[in-house]
Amino acid sequence: MSLHRALHIDGTEVPALSGRTTEDVSPYTGTVYARVAAAGPEDVTAAVEVAEAAFPEWAALEPFARRRIFLDAADLMEHRSEEAAELMAAEVGGTRPWSRFNVSVAADILREAAAAITAPRGDVLASQERGALGLAIREPVGVVAAFSPWNAPLILGVRAVAAALAAGNTVVLKPSEDAPIACGLFVADIFKAAGLPDGVLNVVTNDRADAAVIAETLIADPRVRAVNFTGSTGIGRVIGTLAAQHLKPALLELGGKNSVLVLNDADVDHAVRAAAFSVFMNSGQICMSADRLLVHADLVDEFTEKFVARVAALSCGAPTSQTTIVGPLISANEANRVARQVSDAVAKGARLLTGGGQPDGALYPPTVLSGLPKDATLYHGEAFGPVVAITPFTTDDEAIALANDTEHGLTCGVITENGTHGLRVARRIRTGIVHVNDQSVGDEPQAPFGGFGSSGYGRFGGRWGIEAFSNTRWVTLATEQAHYPF
């Protein structure tokens, strides 16, 4: 029997006003895992109205009281880790290692947000007026529209709301249709259990066919003052355009075409382990996943032999198995899309080193290619699956040119035993994030997270996340009466 979940509005579970529901399908089994309320525009408007009404009291709540809610939420997230693992396995095909990672990082995001609440930033300004005190202070904007994706549901569901709430805003969250519980309703459950006042966080779930009208209604509402979206570049362009039309700031964290560079002074065994993690964690369905391994010609034969052997040994199967490393993609359609990318690459001259073939439902085997030609779809297109191409280079300049040969600019790894060498290379790569002597996947809540180009703009994390959801105001206090010319 499937679960039934309603909308979360004003701290209460309520059905959609139309009474409609929609199916939430498990990717591994293909069966209906849950039925959730299918909101219409009228439900979105109701959620925004509640959030607007809750804003003044939440913004004025004592900072230590707000901080306690976040700290309790972090503890609850960890306490409910087993429930979270079962939810992620059923709803998005998440393996145990991936669910543990989600719980850990989501809890850290909450604790970092708690710390930010009692560490406000501002400036004392010089003033032209005699005896005047000038201040630059940050204040919450009001209601924030948040859109969370399915692929790292706990991390990105929490991230979509944590900084906005910590800054004193209220939020209306629209989770992905592929994970309405894990990246939406479960997050609301955690916050409610931690004591978040009613109306401060509201969640509207929807049928896939209604996604556009729900997003348009939410962003267009004049009471919504800022937007954040994490997801694909294509949908991000739509969200960014809508926000711009309504003169609302948007934080967009979109796709990536990420590389790991293995320089000629790298430890090959370390590089193999790091690259395998970067490519195949969560079946490559992470915005930071590497689908390009650029390896120095002096090391490429040794690296390729060891890497292919390691990948071929990765277990692929049921997300509920304790031994599974590579679980299912989010749907059979996505597995078929990845298979088409691989077939296209091989047909155009790429060499298949391991994996490939046809998917088994939503499962696609870990796949390694070499000799990927420029006219292959996979050369510039984001794989977002368990597929990687190895490309050799002979000079740093060549490696940097290959890494920068993309419209995206999210993250990169530069593996080397020489930190100075690595830093020289890293500074020439056009990404918002780069890790020297490590791979491309890394998320720490105190660090600025975001990219350039088609990977979006704005930054989550630390003080940058708080700044994204607050306004800077200039406030002056005159301690002497000014002299006016008339």
Coordinates of C-alpha atoms in Angstrom, one line a residue:
M1 CA 0.0 0.0 0.0
S2 CA 1.4 3.4 -1.0
L3 CA 1.8 6.4 1.3
H4 CA -0.5 9.4 1.1
R5 CA 0.9 12.9 1.8
A6 CA -0.9 16.2 1.6
L7 CA 0.4 19.8 1.2
H8 CA 2.2 21.4 4.2
I9 CA 0.6 24.8 4.7
D10 CA 0.5 26.8 7.9
G11 CA 2.0 23.9 9.8
T12 CA -0.8 21.6 8.8
E13 CA -1.2 18.8 6.3
V14 CA -4.0 19.8 3.9
P15 CA -5.3 18.3 0.6
A16 CA -5.1 20.3 -2.6
L17 CA -8.2 22.6 -2.9
S18 CA -9.1 20.6 -6.0
G19 CA -8.8 17.3 -4.2
R20 CA -6.4 16.1 -6.9
T21 CA -3.4 13.8 -6.2
T22 CA -0.4 12.5 -8.2
E23 CA 1.8 9.4 -8.2
D24 CA 5.3 9.3 -6.7
V25 CA 7.0 6.3 -8.4
S26 CA 9.9 4.3 -7.1
P27 CA 12.6 4.1 -9.8
Y28 CA 14.0 0.7 -8.9
T29 CA 10.7 -1.2 -8.7
G30 CA 8.6 1.0 -11.0
T31 CA 5.7 0.8 -8.6
V32 CA 3.8 3.7 -6.9
Y33 CA 5.6 4.5 -3.7
A34 CA 3.3 7.4 -2.6
R35 CA 0.4 9.6 -3.6
V36 CA 0.9 13.3 -2.9
A37 CA -1.4 16.2 -3.2
A38 CA -1.4 17.9 -6.6
A39 CA -1.5 21.6 -5.9
G40 CA -3.0 24.2 -8.3
P41 CA -2.4 27.9 -8.5
E42 CA -5.0 28.5 -5.8
D43 CA -2.9 26.4 -3.3
V44 CA 0.2 28.3 -4.2
T45 CA -1.5 31.6 -3.5
A46 CA -2.8 30.2 -0.2
A47 CA 0.7 29.1 0.8
V48 CA 2.2 32.5 0.0
E49 CA -0.5 34.3 1.9
V50 CA 0.3 32.2 5.0
A51 CA 4.0 32.8 4.6
E52 CA 3.5 36.6 4.3
A53 CA 1.4 36.6 7.4
A54 CA 4.0 34.6 9.4
F55 CA 6.9 36.8 8.3
P56 CA 6.8 39.7 10.8
E57 CA 6.8 37.5 13.9
W58 CA 9.4 35.1 12.5
A59 CA 11.7 38.0 11.5
A60 CA 11.4 39.5 15.0
L61 CA 11.9 36.3 17.0
E62 CA 14.9 36.4 19.3
P63 CA 18.0 35.0 17.5
F64 CA 18.7 32.4 20.2
A65 CA 15.2 31.1 20.0
R66 CA 15.6 30.8 16.2
R67 CA 19.0 29.1 16.6
R68 CA 17.6 26.5 19.0
I69 CA 15.1 25.4 16.3
F70 CA 17.8 24.8 13.8
L71 CA 20.0 22.9 16.2
D72 CA 17.1 20.7 17.2
A73 CA 16.3 20.1 13.5
A74 CA 19.9 19.0 12.9
D75 CA 19.7 16.5 15.8
L76 CA 16.4 15.2 14.5
M77 CA 17.8 14.8 11.0
E78 CA 20.5 12.5 12.4
H79 CA 18.1 10.7 14.7
R80 CA 15.8 9.9 11.8
S81 CA 18.7 8.7 9.6
E82 CA 17.3 5.2 9.1
E83 CA 13.9 6.6 8.1
A84 CA 15.7 8.9 5.7
A85 CA 17.6 6.0 4.2
E86 CA 14.5 4.0 3.6
L87 CA 12.8 7.0 2.1
M88 CA 15.6 7.8 -0.3
A89 CA 16.0 4.1 -1.4
A90 CA 12.3 3.9 -2.2
E91 CA 11.7 7.4 -3.7
V92 CA 14.9 8.1 -5.6
G93 CA 16.9 4.8 -5.6
G94 CA 19.5 6.2 -3.2
T95 CA 22.1 3.7 -1.9
R96 CA 23.1 3.5 1.8
P97 CA 26.4 5.4 1.4
W98 CA 24.5 8.2 -0.5
S99 CA 21.7 8.4 2.1
R100 CA 24.3 8.6 5.0
F101 CA 26.1 11.4 3.1
N102 CA 22.8 13.3 2.7
V103 CA 21.9 13.0 6.3
S104 CA 25.3 14.1 7.5
V105 CA 25.6 17.2 5.2
A106 CA 22.0 18.2 5.7
A107 CA 22.5 18.2 9.5
D108 CA 25.7 20.3 9.0
I109 CA 23.8 22.8 6.8
L110 CA 21.3 23.2 9.6
R111 CA 24.0 23.7 12.2
E112 CA 25.9 26.2 10.0
A113 CA 22.6 28.1 9.5
A114 CA 22.1 28.1 13.3
A115 CA 25.6 29.7 13.8
A116 CA 24.8 32.4 11.2
I117 CA 21.7 33.4 13.1
T118 CA 23.7 34.7 16.0
A119 CA 26.6 36.1 13.9
P120 CA 25.0 38.9 11.9
R121 CA 27.3 40.9 9.6
G122 CA 27.3 44.6 8.9
D123 CA 29.5 47.7 8.6
V124 CA 30.0 51.0 10.3
L125 CA 30.3 53.6 7.5
A126 CA 32.1 56.9 7.3
S127 CA 29.6 59.8 7.1
Q128 CA 29.8 63.2 5.4
E129 CA 27.5 64.7 8.0
R130 CA 29.1 66.0 11.2
G131 CA 28.5 63.7 14.2
A132 CA 26.4 61.2 12.2
L133 CA 26.7 57.4 12.5
G134 CA 26.3 55.4 9.3
L135 CA 25.5 51.7 9.2
A136 CA 25.1 49.1 6.5
I137 CA 22.9 46.3 7.9
R138 CA 21.3 43.3 6.4
E139 CA 17.6 42.5 6.9
P140 CA 15.3 39.7 5.6
V141 CA 13.5 40.2 2.3
G142 CA 10.2 38.6 3.1
V143 CA 8.8 35.5 1.4
V144 CA 11.2 33.4 -0.6
A145 CA 10.2 30.9 -3.3
A146 CA 12.4 27.8 -3.2
F147 CA 12.7 24.9 -5.7
S148 CA 14.5 21.8 -4.6
P149 CA 15.7 18.9 -6.8
W150 CA 15.5 15.1 -6.4
N151 CA 19.1 14.0 -6.8
A152 CA 20.5 14.9 -3.3
P153 CA 17.1 15.3 -1.7
L154 CA 18.0 15.9 1.9
I155 CA 21.0 18.1 1.2
L156 CA 19.3 20.2 -1.4
G157 CA 15.9 20.2 0.2
V158 CA 17.5 21.6 3.4
R159 CA 19.8 23.9 1.5
A160 CA 16.9 25.4 -0.4
V161 CA 15.3 26.7 2.8
A162 CA 18.0 26.9 5.6
A163 CA 19.8 30.1 4.8
A164 CA 16.5 31.9 3.8
L165 CA 14.9 30.9 7.1
A166 CA 18.0 31.7 9.1
A167 CA 18.1 35.2 7.6
G168 CA 14.6 35.7 9.0
N169 CA 12.5 35.0 5.9
T170 CA 9.6 32.7 5.4
V171 CA 9.5 30.2 2.6
V172 CA 7.3 28.4 0.1
L173 CA 9.0 25.3 -1.1
K174 CA 8.2 23.5 -4.4
P175 CA 10.0 20.1 -4.3
S176 CA 10.8 18.1 -7.4
E177 CA 8.0 15.9 -8.7
D178 CA 10.5 13.0 -8.5
A179 CA 11.0 13.3 -4.7
P180 CA 8.2 15.4 -3.2
I181 CA 8.6 13.8 0.2
A182 CA 12.4 13.5 0.5
C183 CA 13.3 17.0 -0.7
G184 CA 10.1 18.7 0.5
L185 CA 7.6 17.2 3.0
F186 CA 10.3 15.3 5.0
V187 CA 12.2 18.6 5.5
A188 CA 9.0 20.3 6.7
D189 CA 8.4 17.4 9.0
I190 CA 11.8 17.8 10.6
F191 CA 11.4 21.6 11.1
K192 CA 7.9 21.2 12.5
A193 CA 9.1 18.6 15.0
A194 CA 11.9 21.0 15.9
G195 CA 9.4 23.8 16.8
L196 CA 9.4 25.9 13.7
P197 CA 6.3 28.2 14.0
D198 CA 3.4 27.5 11.7
G199 CA 3.4 29.2 8.4
V200 CA 7.2 29.9 8.3
L201 CA 7.9 26.9 6.0
N202 CA 5.2 25.8 3.5
V203 CA 5.5 23.0 0.9
V204 CA 3.4 22.7 -2.2
T205 CA 3.6 19.4 -4.2
N206 CA 2.3 19.1 -7.7
D207 CA 1.6 16.9 -10.7
R208 CA 4.4 17.0 -13.3
A209 CA 2.0 18.4 -15.9
D210 CA 1.3 21.4 -13.7
A211 CA 5.0 22.3 -13.0
A212 CA 5.1 25.3 -15.2
V213 CA 2.0 27.0 -13.9
I214 CA 2.9 26.3 -10.3
A215 CA 6.3 27.9 -10.8
E216 CA 4.9 30.9 -12.7
T217 CA 2.2 31.5 -10.0
L218 CA 4.8 31.3 -7.2
I219 CA 7.4 33.6 -8.8
A220 CA 4.8 36.1 -10.1
D221 CA 3.1 36.6 -6.7
P222 CA 4.1 40.1 -5.6
R223 CA 4.6 39.0 -2.0
V224 CA 7.4 36.7 -3.1
R225 CA 10.6 38.8 -2.9
A226 CA 13.4 36.3 -3.9
V227 CA 13.8 33.0 -5.6
N228 CA 16.3 30.1 -5.4
F229 CA 16.4 27.1 -7.8
T230 CA 18.6 24.1 -8.0
G231 CA 18.2 21.8 -11.0
S232 CA 18.9 21.5 -14.7
T233 CA 20.3 24.4 -16.8
G234 CA 17.3 24.3 -19.1
I235 CA 14.7 24.7 -16.3
G236 CA 17.0 27.2 -14.6
R237 CA 16.9 29.5 -17.6
V238 CA 13.1 29.5 -17.4
I239 CA 13.2 30.2 -13.6
G240 CA 15.8 32.9 -14.0
T241 CA 13.8 34.5 -16.8
L242 CA 10.6 34.5 -14.8
A243 CA 12.4 36.1 -11.8
A244 CA 13.9 38.8 -14.0
Q245 CA 10.5 39.6 -15.5
H246 CA 9.2 40.3 -12.0
L247 CA 12.4 42.1 -10.9
K248 CA 13.2 39.5 -8.2
P249 CA 16.7 38.3 -7.4
A250 CA 17.4 34.6 -8.1
L251 CA 20.0 32.2 -6.9
L252 CA 20.5 29.5 -9.6
E253 CA 22.6 26.4 -9.0
L254 CA 22.4 24.4 -12.3
G255 CA 24.2 21.7 -14.2
G256 CA 27.9 21.0 -14.7
K257 CA 30.3 19.5 -17.1
N258 CA 33.0 18.8 -14.6
S259 CA 36.5 17.5 -15.0
V260 CA 39.1 15.8 -12.9
L261 CA 42.6 16.6 -14.0
V262 CA 45.3 14.0 -13.2
L263 CA 48.6 15.9 -13.6
N264 CA 52.0 14.2 -14.3
D265 CA 53.0 14.4 -10.6
A266 CA 49.9 12.7 -9.3
D267 CA 49.7 9.6 -7.2
V268 CA 48.0 7.3 -9.6
D269 CA 46.3 5.0 -7.0
H270 CA 44.9 8.0 -5.2
A271 CA 43.7 9.5 -8.5
V272 CA 41.9 6.2 -9.4
R273 CA 40.1 6.1 -6.1
A274 CA 39.2 9.8 -6.1
A275 CA 38.0 9.7 -9.7
A276 CA 35.8 6.6 -9.2
F277 CA 34.1 8.3 -6.3
S278 CA 33.6 11.5 -8.3
V279 CA 32.1 9.7 -11.3
F280 CA 29.9 7.0 -9.7
M281 CA 28.7 8.2 -6.3
N282 CA 24.8 8.3 -6.7
S283 CA 25.2 6.8 -10.1
G284 CA 26.7 10.1 -11.4
Q285 CA 23.5 12.0 -10.6
I286 CA 25.2 14.9 -8.8
C287 CA 25.7 18.3 -10.3
M288 CA 29.4 18.0 -9.2
S289 CA 30.0 14.6 -10.7
A290 CA 32.9 14.3 -13.1
D291 CA 32.2 12.9 -16.5
R292 CA 35.6 13.9 -17.9
L293 CA 38.9 12.5 -16.7
L294 CA 41.8 14.4 -18.2
V295 CA 45.0 12.4 -17.6
H296 CA 48.6 13.2 -18.4
A297 CA 50.0 11.1 -21.2
D298 CA 52.8 9.8 -19.0
L299 CA 50.2 8.3 -16.6
V300 CA 47.2 7.6 -18.8
D301 CA 48.0 3.9 -19.6
E302 CA 48.6 3.0 -15.9
F303 CA 45.6 5.1 -14.8
T304 CA 43.3 3.6 -17.4
E305 CA 44.2 0.0 -16.6
K306 CA 43.7 0.5 -12.8
F307 CA 40.6 2.7 -13.2
V308 CA 38.7 0.3 -15.5
A309 CA 39.5 -2.6 -13.2
R310 CA 38.1 -0.7 -10.2
V311 CA 35.0 0.4 -12.1
A312 CA 34.3 -3.1 -13.4
A313 CA 34.3 -4.3 -9.8
L314 CA 31.7 -1.8 -8.6
S315 CA 28.5 -3.5 -7.5
C316 CA 25.4 -2.3 -9.4
G317 CA 21.9 -3.2 -8.2
A318 CA 19.2 -2.7 -5.6
P319 CA 19.5 0.5 -3.6
T320 CA 18.4 -1.4 -0.5
S321 CA 21.4 -3.7 -0.6
Q322 CA 24.2 -2.9 1.8
T323 CA 26.8 -3.7 -0.9
T324 CA 25.4 -1.7 -3.8
I325 CA 27.6 1.2 -4.9
V326 CA 25.8 2.1 -8.2
G327 CA 22.1 2.1 -7.8
P328 CA 19.3 2.9 -10.3
L329 CA 18.9 6.2 -12.1
I330 CA 15.9 8.3 -11.2
S331 CA 13.8 6.6 -13.9
A332 CA 14.0 4.1 -16.8
N333 CA 13.7 7.1 -19.2
E334 CA 16.9 8.5 -17.7
A335 CA 18.7 5.2 -18.1
N336 CA 17.6 5.0 -21.7
R337 CA 18.9 8.6 -22.2
V338 CA 22.3 7.6 -20.8
A339 CA 22.4 4.5 -23.0
R340 CA 21.7 6.7 -26.1
Q341 CA 24.6 9.0 -25.2
V342 CA 26.9 6.0 -24.9
S343 CA 25.7 4.4 -28.2
D344 CA 26.1 7.7 -30.0
A345 CA 29.7 8.1 -28.7
V346 CA 30.7 4.6 -29.7
A347 CA 29.0 5.0 -33.2
K348 CA 31.1 8.2 -33.7
G349 CA 34.4 6.5 -32.8
A350 CA 34.7 6.3 -29.0
R351 CA 36.1 3.1 -27.5
L352 CA 34.0 1.3 -24.8
L353 CA 36.4 0.1 -22.0
T354 CA 33.8 -1.3 -19.7
G355 CA 30.0 -1.1 -19.2
G356 CA 27.7 0.1 -21.9
G357 CA 24.9 -1.9 -23.4
Q358 CA 21.2 -1.6 -22.7
P359 CA 19.7 -0.6 -19.3
D360 CA 17.9 -3.0 -17.0
G361 CA 14.9 -0.8 -16.1
A362 CA 16.4 2.2 -14.3
L363 CA 19.8 0.5 -13.8
Y364 CA 22.7 1.4 -16.1
P365 CA 26.1 -0.2 -15.6
P366 CA 29.2 1.9 -14.7
T367 CA 30.7 2.8 -18.0
V368 CA 34.1 4.1 -19.1
L369 CA 34.9 5.4 -22.6
S370 CA 38.1 6.7 -24.3
G371 CA 38.7 8.6 -27.5
L372 CA 35.5 10.6 -27.2
P373 CA 35.1 12.6 -30.4
K374 CA 33.9 16.2 -30.3
D375 CA 30.8 15.5 -32.4
A376 CA 29.5 13.1 -29.8
T377 CA 26.6 14.3 -27.7
L378 CA 28.5 13.3 -24.6
Y379 CA 31.4 15.6 -25.4
H380 CA 29.6 18.8 -24.4
G381 CA 26.4 17.4 -22.9
E382 CA 26.2 16.6 -19.2
A383 CA 26.1 12.8 -18.6
F384 CA 24.2 12.9 -15.3
G385 CA 24.7 9.2 -15.1
P386 CA 27.3 6.5 -14.4
V387 CA 29.4 7.4 -17.5
V388 CA 32.9 8.9 -17.9
A389 CA 35.4 9.5 -20.7
I390 CA 39.1 9.4 -20.3
T391 CA 41.1 11.9 -22.4
P392 CA 44.9 12.2 -22.4
F393 CA 46.9 15.5 -22.5
T394 CA 50.5 16.4 -22.7
T395 CA 50.8 19.9 -21.3
D396 CA 49.1 21.9 -18.6
D397 CA 47.9 24.4 -21.2
E398 CA 46.2 21.5 -23.1
A399 CA 44.6 20.2 -19.9
I400 CA 43.3 23.7 -19.0
A401 CA 41.9 24.2 -22.5
L402 CA 40.1 20.9 -22.4
A403 CA 38.6 21.6 -18.9
N404 CA 37.4 25.0 -20.0
D405 CA 35.9 23.7 -23.3
T406 CA 32.3 23.8 -21.9
E407 CA 29.5 26.4 -21.4
H408 CA 29.4 25.2 -17.7
G409 CA 31.6 26.2 -14.8
L410 CA 30.6 24.5 -11.6
T411 CA 33.5 22.5 -10.1
C412 CA 36.8 20.7 -10.9
G413 CA 39.4 18.5 -9.3
V414 CA 43.1 18.8 -9.9
I415 CA 45.0 15.8 -8.6
T416 CA 48.7 16.3 -8.0
E417 CA 51.3 15.8 -5.3
N418 CA 52.7 19.3 -5.9
G419 CA 50.3 21.8 -4.3
T420 CA 52.0 24.8 -6.0
H421 CA 51.7 23.1 -9.4
G422 CA 48.0 22.3 -8.7
L423 CA 47.2 25.8 -7.6
R424 CA 48.7 27.3 -10.7
V425 CA 46.5 25.0 -12.8
A426 CA 43.4 25.5 -10.6
R427 CA 43.5 29.3 -10.9
R428 CA 43.2 29.1 -14.7
I429 CA 40.1 26.9 -14.7
R430 CA 36.8 28.7 -15.0
T431 CA 34.7 27.1 -12.3
G432 CA 33.1 28.4 -9.1
I433 CA 34.8 25.6 -7.2
V434 CA 38.1 23.8 -7.6
H435 CA 39.7 21.2 -5.3
V436 CA 43.5 20.6 -5.5
N437 CA 44.6 17.0 -5.0
D438 CA 41.0 15.9 -4.7
Q439 CA 38.1 15.2 -7.0
S440 CA 35.2 17.4 -8.1
V441 CA 32.5 16.3 -5.5
G442 CA 32.6 18.3 -2.3
D443 CA 30.0 20.1 -0.2
E444 CA 30.7 22.0 3.0
P445 CA 28.0 24.3 4.4
Q446 CA 30.4 27.1 5.4
A447 CA 31.9 27.4 1.9
P448 CA 30.5 29.5 -1.0
F449 CA 28.8 27.0 -3.4
G450 CA 27.9 27.9 -7.0
G451 CA 29.2 28.3 -10.5
F452 CA 29.6 30.4 -13.6
G453 CA 28.1 30.4 -17.1
S454 CA 25.4 27.8 -17.6
S455 CA 26.1 26.5 -14.1
G456 CA 24.2 29.5 -12.8
Y457 CA 24.9 32.4 -10.5
G458 CA 24.8 33.4 -6.8
R459 CA 26.2 31.4 -3.9
F460 CA 24.8 29.1 -1.3
G461 CA 26.7 28.4 1.9
G462 CA 28.1 30.4 4.9
R463 CA 27.6 34.1 4.9
W464 CA 27.1 34.1 1.2
G465 CA 23.9 32.2 1.6
I466 CA 22.6 34.6 4.2
E467 CA 23.5 37.5 2.0
A468 CA 21.6 35.9 -0.9
F469 CA 18.4 36.1 1.1
S470 CA 18.7 39.5 2.7
N471 CA 18.8 43.1 1.7
T472 CA 21.5 45.6 2.6
R473 CA 20.2 48.8 4.1
W474 CA 21.9 52.1 4.7
V475 CA 20.9 53.5 8.1
T476 CA 22.1 56.7 9.6
L477 CA 21.8 58.2 13.1
A478 CA 22.4 62.0 13.4
T479 CA 23.8 62.9 16.8
E480 CA 23.9 66.6 15.9
Q481 CA 21.4 68.8 14.2
A482 CA 22.4 69.4 10.6
H483 CA 22.8 72.8 9.0
Y484 CA 20.6 73.1 5.9
P485 CA 21.1 75.7 3.1
F486 CA 17.5 77.0 3.6

